[in-house]
Amino acid sequence: MSNKILKNLPPKVRIVEVGPRDGLQNEKTIISLVDKFNFIKNLNAAGLHEIEANSFVRADKIPQMKDSVELYELLKNDPSFSGTRLISLVPNMKGMEAALNAGVQDIAVFTSTSNTFNQKNINATIDESLVRIEEVMKVAASNKIRTRGYISTVFGCPYEGKTSLQELNRVAHKLQDLGVYEISLGDTIGIANPKQVTEVIEYLSKDFTLDFFSMHFHDTRGMAVANILASLEMGMTSFDSSAGGLGGCPYAIGASGNVATEDLYFLFSSMGIETGIDIKKLAVATSLILSKLNRESPSKYLKAYLSSGH
Ligand code: HMG
Ligand code: MG
């Protein structure tokens, strides 16, 4: 019997840590500036060198991100981040101006495949958001700022249900034409299943090389690791995750955290795939921020690791 499953695994994967932004943005307990800074510093020390640190959005909409300017000020003056990509989420020109003033070098722009979600999230249709992104990216390019793109609701929308692959293709092409260095494909509400993930990747692979994408799974229904495995099988090697599985989008009803970075660490490292993560240091980083949030992590691996050491 021939079995091709899990036979062609890559030697290493790339992990983009989104805990300080996607992870914290939905947490009710406001984390102090110094605790956020220490969280990011600890993540960097744990071997995570692409970290989404903050967002320049309306403070009344996302109160946790209200000190993004001050946070970036601390980060950019700390030499331990030399060589680390610190990414700031930017929705429009007002956010871009704040990001420029703060001196950021990496931004992420975001839109989706659902007009309803986009309206609720950023008060703009998909096409309106693409016009804003174009403006933002012109300024970014002239300031040598690198831009990552996000597409949300790729696998389903909390308001519109199933979303269109044709729309995904159109938006991905537009972001590519505008010059993003990669696109993160968001399962915003954790509704994807491995078969669907395979189909979406197969569809996109007709027009794009797979290294143009990172997979961004939320673990709302406990499917994130299965979906990551399906992505890996399809040839994807970049994944977004959040320390401790923190997170969720306030404009996606019921969305819970991103897949936990610890779960990715175990999934990959137990199969001999390098992640660059020092799990001991990551567990310290996560435990500290969880204690500030006064909450537990949903990560089964983190619980096992903390109680058994492996
Ligand atoms: P708006 O209200 O449409 O903006 O907000 P506006 O241009 O109409 O201006 C209204 C007021 O907002 C004005 O102030 C502006 O100055 C101010 P006023 O004159 O009334 O005093 N304003 C801003 N203030 C601070 N920063 C700004 C900004 N822009 C305007 N950038 C906006 C549009 C997008 C800003 C707003 O809707 C917003 O902040 N939304 C929150 C978006 C957000 O952070 N969502 C969560 C992140 S997305 C996500 O989690 C998904 C992802 O993880 C992938 C996945 O999982 O799928 C990425
Ligand atoms: Mg997200």
CSV table of C-alpha atoms and ligand atoms in Angstrom, one decimal:
chain,number,residue,atom,x,y,z
A,1,MET,CA,0.0,0.0,0.0
A,2,SER,CA,1.5,3.4,-1.0
A,3,ASN,CA,1.1,6.2,1.5
A,4,LYS,CA,2.3,9.6,0.4
A,5,ILE,CA,0.9,11.5,3.4
A,6,LEU,CA,3.5,13.4,5.4
A,7,LYS,CA,6.3,12.1,3.3
A,8,ASN,CA,7.5,15.4,1.8
A,9,LEU,CA,7.8,17.7,4.9
A,10,PRO,CA,10.0,20.8,4.7
A,11,PRO,CA,13.1,21.0,7.0
A,12,LYS,CA,11.9,24.3,8.5
A,13,VAL,CA,8.9,26.6,8.7
A,14,ARG,CA,8.5,30.3,9.2
A,15,ILE,CA,6.3,31.6,12.0
A,16,VAL,CA,5.0,35.1,12.2
A,17,GLU,CA,4.0,35.9,15.8
A,18,VAL,CA,0.9,38.0,16.0
A,19,GLY,CA,0.2,37.8,19.8
A,20,PRO,CA,1.0,41.4,20.7
A,21,ARG,CA,-1.5,42.7,18.2
A,22,ASP,CA,-4.1,40.1,17.2
A,23,GLY,CA,-3.6,38.4,20.5
A,24,LEU,CA,-4.1,41.4,22.7
A,25,GLN,CA,-6.5,43.5,20.7
A,26,ASN,CA,-9.6,41.6,22.0
A,27,GLU,CA,-8.5,41.3,25.6
A,28,LYS,CA,-10.6,43.3,28.0
A,29,THR,CA,-7.8,43.7,30.6
A,30,ILE,CA,-5.6,46.6,29.4
A,31,ILE,CA,-2.0,45.7,29.5
A,32,SER,CA,0.4,48.4,30.5
A,33,LEU,CA,3.0,49.8,28.1
A,34,VAL,CA,5.9,48.2,29.9
A,35,ASP,CA,4.2,44.8,30.1
A,36,LYS,CA,3.5,44.9,26.3
A,37,PHE,CA,7.1,45.9,25.7
A,38,ASN,CA,8.4,43.1,27.9
A,39,PHE,CA,6.1,40.6,26.2
A,40,ILE,CA,7.5,41.5,22.8
A,41,LYS,CA,11.0,41.5,24.1
A,42,ASN,CA,10.5,38.0,25.6
A,43,LEU,CA,9.0,36.7,22.3
A,44,ASN,CA,12.0,38.0,20.4
A,45,ALA,CA,14.3,36.3,23.0
A,46,ALA,CA,12.4,33.1,22.4
A,47,GLY,CA,13.5,33.1,18.7
A,48,LEU,CA,10.4,34.8,17.2
A,49,HIS,CA,11.9,37.4,14.8
A,50,GLU,CA,8.8,38.5,12.9
A,51,ILE,CA,6.4,40.0,15.4
A,52,GLU,CA,3.3,42.0,14.7
A,53,ALA,CA,3.7,44.5,17.5
A,54,ASN,CA,0.8,46.9,17.4
A,55,SER,CA,-1.8,48.7,15.3
A,56,PHE,CA,-2.5,52.3,14.4
A,57,VAL,CA,-6.3,52.2,14.6
A,58,ARG,CA,-9.0,54.2,16.5
A,59,ALA,CA,-8.4,53.9,20.2
A,60,ASP,CA,-12.1,54.0,20.9
A,61,LYS,CA,-12.5,50.9,18.7
A,62,ILE,CA,-9.5,48.9,19.9
A,63,PRO,CA,-8.5,50.4,23.3
A,64,GLN,CA,-5.7,47.9,23.9
A,65,MET,CA,-3.7,49.5,21.0
A,66,LYS,CA,-4.0,53.0,22.3
A,67,ASP,CA,-0.4,53.3,23.2
A,68,SER,CA,1.0,52.0,19.9
A,69,VAL,CA,3.1,55.1,19.3
A,70,GLU,CA,4.8,55.0,22.7
A,71,LEU,CA,5.3,51.2,22.4
A,72,TYR,CA,7.0,51.6,19.1
A,73,GLU,CA,9.2,54.3,20.6
A,74,LEU,CA,10.4,51.8,23.2
A,75,LEU,CA,10.9,49.0,20.7
A,76,LYS,CA,12.9,51.0,18.1
A,77,ASN,CA,15.3,52.2,20.7
A,78,ASP,CA,16.1,48.7,22.0
A,79,PRO,CA,19.1,47.1,20.2
A,80,SER,CA,17.9,43.6,20.9
A,81,PHE,CA,15.4,44.0,18.1
A,82,SER,CA,18.1,44.6,15.5
A,83,GLY,CA,17.3,42.0,12.8
A,84,THR,CA,13.8,41.5,14.0
A,85,ARG,CA,10.9,42.6,11.8
A,86,LEU,CA,8.4,44.5,14.0
A,87,ILE,CA,5.1,44.9,12.1
A,88,SER,CA,2.4,47.5,12.7
A,89,LEU,CA,-1.1,47.1,11.4
A,90,VAL,CA,-2.3,50.2,9.4
A,91,PRO,CA,-5.9,50.7,8.1
A,92,ASN,CA,-5.7,54.1,6.4
A,93,MET,CA,-3.7,57.3,5.9
A,94,LYS,CA,-4.3,58.6,9.4
A,95,GLY,CA,-2.8,55.3,10.7
A,96,MET,CA,0.0,55.6,8.2
A,97,GLU,CA,0.9,59.1,9.4
A,98,ALA,CA,1.1,57.8,13.0
A,99,ALA,CA,3.2,54.9,11.8
A,100,LEU,CA,5.6,57.2,9.9
A,101,ASN,CA,5.9,59.6,12.9
A,102,ALA,CA,6.7,56.6,15.1
A,103,GLY,CA,9.4,55.5,12.6
A,104,VAL,CA,8.1,52.1,11.7
A,105,GLN,CA,9.8,50.0,9.0
A,106,ASP,CA,7.2,47.3,8.5
A,107,ILE,CA,3.4,47.7,8.1
A,108,ALA,CA,0.6,45.3,7.4
A,109,VAL,CA,-2.5,46.4,5.4
A,110,PHE,CA,-5.8,44.5,5.6
A,111,THR,CA,-9.0,43.9,3.8
A,112,SER,CA,-11.2,40.9,3.3
A,113,THR,CA,-13.4,38.9,0.9
A,114,SER,CA,-16.6,40.1,2.5
A,115,ASN,CA,-18.0,43.6,2.2
A,116,THR,CA,-20.1,43.2,5.3
A,117,PHE,CA,-17.2,42.2,7.5
A,118,ASN,CA,-15.0,44.9,6.0
A,119,GLN,CA,-17.7,47.6,6.7
A,120,LYS,CA,-18.0,46.4,10.3
A,121,ASN,CA,-14.2,46.1,10.8
A,122,ILE,CA,-12.9,49.2,9.0
A,123,ASN,CA,-16.0,51.1,7.8
A,124,ALA,CA,-15.2,50.5,4.2
A,125,THR,CA,-16.2,48.2,1.3
A,126,ILE,CA,-13.5,46.0,-0.1
A,127,ASP,CA,-13.0,48.3,-3.0
A,128,GLU,CA,-12.9,51.4,-0.8
A,129,SER,CA,-10.3,49.6,1.4
A,130,LEU,CA,-8.2,48.8,-1.7
A,131,VAL,CA,-8.1,52.5,-2.6
A,132,ARG,CA,-7.0,53.3,1.0
A,133,ILE,CA,-4.4,50.6,0.8
A,134,GLU,CA,-3.1,52.0,-2.4
A,135,GLU,CA,-2.6,55.4,-0.8
A,136,VAL,CA,-1.0,53.9,2.2
A,137,MET,CA,1.4,51.8,0.2
A,138,LYS,CA,2.5,54.7,-2.0
A,139,VAL,CA,3.7,56.5,1.2
A,140,ALA,CA,5.2,53.3,2.5
A,141,ALA,CA,7.1,52.7,-0.7
A,142,SER,CA,8.5,56.2,-0.8
A,143,ASN,CA,9.7,55.7,2.8
A,144,LYS,CA,11.2,52.3,2.1
A,145,ILE,CA,8.7,50.7,4.5
A,146,ARG,CA,7.8,47.0,3.7
A,147,THR,CA,4.2,46.0,3.5
A,148,ARG,CA,2.5,42.7,4.3
A,149,GLY,CA,-1.1,42.2,3.2
A,150,TYR,CA,-3.9,40.4,5.0
A,151,ILE,CA,-7.1,39.0,3.5
A,152,SER,CA,-9.7,38.1,6.1
A,153,THR,CA,-12.7,35.8,5.9
A,154,VAL,CA,-11.1,33.7,3.3
A,155,PHE,CA,-12.7,30.5,4.6
A,156,GLY,CA,-16.0,32.0,5.8
A,157,CYS,CA,-17.6,35.2,7.1
A,158,PRO,CA,-19.5,35.7,10.3
A,159,TYR,CA,-22.1,37.8,8.4
A,160,GLU,CA,-22.1,36.5,4.8
A,161,GLY,CA,-21.2,32.8,5.3
A,162,LYS,CA,-19.2,31.2,2.5
A,163,THR,CA,-17.1,33.7,0.6
A,164,SER,CA,-16.0,33.7,-3.0
A,165,LEU,CA,-12.8,32.2,-4.4
A,166,GLN,CA,-13.0,34.6,-7.3
A,167,GLU,CA,-13.1,37.5,-5.0
A,168,LEU,CA,-10.2,36.1,-3.1
A,169,ASN,CA,-8.3,35.8,-6.4
A,170,ARG,CA,-9.2,39.4,-7.4
A,171,VAL,CA,-8.2,40.9,-4.0
A,172,ALA,CA,-4.9,38.9,-3.9
A,173,HIS,CA,-3.9,40.0,-7.4
A,174,LYS,CA,-4.7,43.6,-6.5
A,175,LEU,CA,-2.6,43.4,-3.3
A,176,GLN,CA,0.2,41.8,-5.3
A,177,ASP,CA,0.0,44.5,-7.9
A,178,LEU,CA,0.2,47.2,-5.2
A,179,GLY,CA,3.5,45.6,-4.0
A,180,VAL,CA,2.9,43.6,-0.8
A,181,TYR,CA,5.7,41.2,-0.1
A,182,GLU,CA,3.3,38.5,1.0
A,183,ILE,CA,-0.4,37.9,1.8
A,184,SER,CA,-1.6,36.3,5.0
A,185,LEU,CA,-4.8,34.3,4.4
A,186,GLY,CA,-7.1,34.7,7.4
A,187,ASP,CA,-9.5,32.2,8.8
A,188,THR,CA,-10.9,35.0,10.9
A,189,ILE,CA,-13.6,33.0,12.6
A,190,GLY,CA,-11.8,29.6,12.7
A,191,ILE,CA,-14.4,27.9,10.4
A,192,ALA,CA,-12.1,26.3,7.9
A,193,ASN,CA,-11.6,22.5,7.5
A,194,PRO,CA,-8.7,20.7,6.0
A,195,LYS,CA,-10.5,19.8,2.7
A,196,GLN,CA,-11.5,23.4,2.1
A,197,VAL,CA,-7.9,24.5,3.0
A,198,THR,CA,-6.6,22.1,0.4
A,199,GLU,CA,-9.0,23.4,-2.2
A,200,VAL,CA,-8.3,27.1,-1.5
A,201,ILE,CA,-4.5,26.5,-1.8
A,202,GLU,CA,-4.9,24.5,-5.0
A,203,TYR,CA,-7.0,27.3,-6.5
A,204,LEU,CA,-4.5,30.0,-5.6
A,205,SER,CA,-1.5,27.9,-6.8
A,206,LYS,CA,-2.8,28.3,-10.4
A,207,ASP,CA,-2.0,32.1,-10.2
A,208,PHE,CA,0.6,32.5,-7.4
A,209,THR,CA,3.6,30.8,-6.0
A,210,LEU,CA,2.8,29.4,-2.6
A,211,ASP,CA,5.7,31.2,-0.8
A,212,PHE,CA,3.7,34.4,-1.4
A,213,PHE,CA,1.2,33.3,1.3
A,214,SER,CA,1.2,32.8,5.0
A,215,MET,CA,-1.7,30.9,6.7
A,216,HIS,CA,-3.5,32.7,9.5
A,217,PHE,CA,-5.7,30.3,11.4
A,218,HIS,CA,-7.9,31.1,14.4
A,219,ASP,CA,-8.6,28.0,16.6
A,220,THR,CA,-12.3,28.8,17.4
A,221,ARG,CA,-13.4,25.3,16.6
A,222,GLY,CA,-10.2,23.4,17.4
A,223,MET,CA,-9.4,22.9,13.7
A,224,ALA,CA,-6.3,25.1,13.4
A,225,VAL,CA,-3.7,22.4,13.7
A,226,ALA,CA,-5.5,20.1,11.3
A,227,ASN,CA,-5.7,23.0,8.9
A,228,ILE,CA,-2.1,23.8,9.3
A,229,LEU,CA,-1.2,20.2,8.6
A,230,ALA,CA,-3.3,20.3,5.4
A,231,SER,CA,-1.5,23.5,4.4
A,232,LEU,CA,1.9,22.0,5.1
A,233,GLU,CA,0.9,19.0,2.9
A,234,MET,CA,0.0,21.4,0.1
A,235,GLY,CA,3.5,23.0,0.3
A,236,MET,CA,2.8,26.0,2.6
A,237,THR,CA,5.7,26.9,5.0
A,238,SER,CA,4.7,30.2,6.6
A,239,PHE,CA,2.2,30.4,9.4
A,240,ASP,CA,0.9,33.1,11.7
A,241,SER,CA,0.2,32.3,15.4
A,242,SER,CA,-0.2,33.9,18.7
A,243,ALA,CA,1.7,33.1,22.0
A,244,GLY,CA,-0.7,31.1,24.3
A,245,GLY,CA,-3.4,31.2,21.6
A,246,LEU,CA,-4.5,34.7,22.7
A,247,GLY,CA,-6.6,36.7,20.4
A,248,GLY,CA,-9.6,37.3,18.2
A,249,CYS,CA,-11.1,40.1,16.1
A,250,PRO,CA,-13.7,42.3,17.9
A,251,TYR,CA,-15.6,42.6,14.6
A,252,ALA,CA,-16.0,38.9,14.0
A,253,ILE,CA,-18.6,37.5,16.4
A,254,GLY,CA,-17.4,34.5,18.3
A,255,ALA,CA,-13.9,34.6,16.9
A,256,SER,CA,-11.4,33.3,19.5
A,257,GLY,CA,-7.7,33.3,19.5
A,258,ASN,CA,-5.2,32.5,16.8
A,259,VAL,CA,-3.6,29.1,16.9
A,260,ALA,CA,-1.2,29.0,19.8
A,261,THR,CA,2.5,29.4,18.9
A,262,GLU,CA,3.2,26.6,21.4
A,263,ASP,CA,0.9,24.2,19.5
A,264,LEU,CA,2.8,25.0,16.3
A,265,TYR,CA,6.1,24.5,18.0
A,266,PHE,CA,5.1,21.0,19.1
A,267,LEU,CA,3.4,20.1,15.9
A,268,PHE,CA,6.5,21.0,13.9
A,269,SER,CA,9.3,20.1,16.2
A,270,SER,CA,7.9,16.7,17.0
A,271,MET,CA,8.0,15.9,13.3
A,272,GLY,CA,11.6,17.2,13.0
A,273,ILE,CA,10.7,20.5,11.4
A,274,GLU,CA,12.7,23.5,12.6
A,275,THR,CA,10.8,26.5,14.0
A,276,GLY,CA,13.6,28.5,15.5
A,277,ILE,CA,11.7,28.7,18.8
A,278,ASP,CA,13.2,28.2,22.2
A,279,ILE,CA,10.2,26.6,24.0
A,280,LYS,CA,11.5,27.3,27.5
A,281,LYS,CA,11.7,31.0,26.8
A,282,LEU,CA,8.4,31.1,24.9
A,283,ALA,CA,6.7,29.4,27.9
A,284,VAL,CA,8.1,32.1,30.1
A,285,ALA,CA,6.9,34.9,27.8
A,286,THR,CA,3.4,33.5,27.5
A,287,SER,CA,3.1,32.7,31.2
A,288,LEU,CA,4.0,36.2,32.1
A,289,ILE,CA,1.5,37.9,29.8
A,290,LEU,CA,-1.2,35.4,30.9
A,291,SER,CA,-0.6,36.3,34.5
A,292,LYS,CA,-1.1,40.0,33.6
A,293,LEU,CA,-4.3,39.1,31.7
A,294,ASN,CA,-5.4,36.9,34.6
A,295,ARG,CA,-6.4,34.2,32.2
A,296,GLU,CA,-5.5,30.7,31.1
A,297,SER,CA,-4.2,29.6,27.7
A,298,PRO,CA,-6.3,27.3,25.5
A,299,SER,CA,-3.1,25.7,24.3
A,300,LYS,CA,-3.1,22.0,25.3
A,301,TYR,CA,0.6,21.7,24.5
A,302,LEU,CA,1.5,24.7,26.7
A,303,LYS,CA,-0.5,23.1,29.6
A,304,ALA,CA,1.3,19.8,29.1
A,305,TYR,CA,4.7,21.5,28.8
A,306,LEU,CA,4.2,23.6,32.0
A,307,SER,CA,3.2,20.5,34.0
A,308,SER,CA,5.6,17.9,32.5
A,309,GLY,CA,8.4,19.8,30.9
A,310,HIS,CA,7.8,18.2,27.5
B,1,HMG,P1,-13.5,55.7,10.5
B,1,HMG,O1,-14.4,56.1,11.6
B,1,HMG,O2,-14.2,55.2,9.3
B,1,HMG,O3,-12.6,56.9,10.1
B,1,HMG,O4,-12.5,54.6,11.1
B,1,HMG,P2,-12.9,58.3,9.5
B,1,HMG,O5,-11.9,58.6,8.5
B,1,HMG,O6,-14.4,58.4,9.2
B,1,HMG,O7,-12.6,59.3,10.8
B,1,HMG,C1,-13.4,59.3,12.0
B,1,HMG,C2,-12.5,59.6,13.2
B,1,HMG,O8,-11.6,58.6,13.4
B,1,HMG,C3,-11.7,60.9,13.0
B,1,HMG,O9,-11.6,61.5,14.3
B,1,HMG,C4,-10.4,60.4,12.5
B,1,HMG,O10,-9.3,61.3,12.8
B,1,HMG,C5,-10.3,59.1,13.4
B,1,HMG,P3,-12.5,62.8,14.7
B,1,HMG,O11,-12.2,63.8,13.7
B,1,HMG,O12,-13.9,62.3,14.7
B,1,HMG,O13,-12.0,63.1,16.1
B,1,HMG,N1,-9.4,58.2,12.7
B,1,HMG,C6,-8.4,57.6,13.3
B,1,HMG,N2,-7.9,57.6,14.6
B,1,HMG,C7,-6.8,56.9,14.9
B,1,HMG,N3,-6.2,56.0,14.0
B,1,HMG,C8,-6.7,55.9,12.7
B,1,HMG,C9,-7.8,56.7,12.4
B,1,HMG,N4,-8.5,56.8,11.2
B,1,HMG,C10,-9.5,57.7,11.4
B,1,HMG,N5,-6.1,55.1,11.9
B,1,HMG,C11,-10.9,52.9,11.1
B,1,HMG,C12,-11.8,53.7,10.2
B,1,HMG,C13,-10.3,51.8,10.2
B,1,HMG,C14,-9.7,53.7,11.6
B,1,HMG,C15,-11.7,52.3,12.3
B,1,HMG,O14,-12.8,51.6,11.7
B,1,HMG,C16,-10.9,51.3,13.1
B,1,HMG,O15,-10.0,51.7,13.9
B,1,HMG,N6,-11.3,50.0,13.2
B,1,HMG,C17,-10.6,49.0,13.9
B,1,HMG,C18,-10.0,48.1,13.0
B,1,HMG,C19,-9.2,47.0,13.7
B,1,HMG,O16,-8.2,47.2,14.3
B,1,HMG,N7,-9.7,45.7,13.6
B,1,HMG,C20,-9.1,44.6,14.1
B,1,HMG,C21,-7.9,44.2,13.3
B,1,HMG,S1,-8.3,43.2,11.8
B,1,HMG,C22,-8.1,41.6,12.3
B,1,HMG,O17,-8.0,41.3,13.5
B,1,HMG,C23,-8.1,40.5,11.3
B,1,HMG,C24,-6.7,39.9,11.0
B,1,HMG,O18,-6.1,39.4,12.2
B,1,HMG,C25,-6.7,38.8,10.0
B,1,HMG,C26,-7.8,37.7,10.3
B,1,HMG,O19,-7.8,37.1,11.4
B,1,HMG,O20,-8.6,37.6,9.4
B,1,HMG,C27,-5.8,41.0,10.5
B,2,MG,MG,-6.6,37.4,13.1
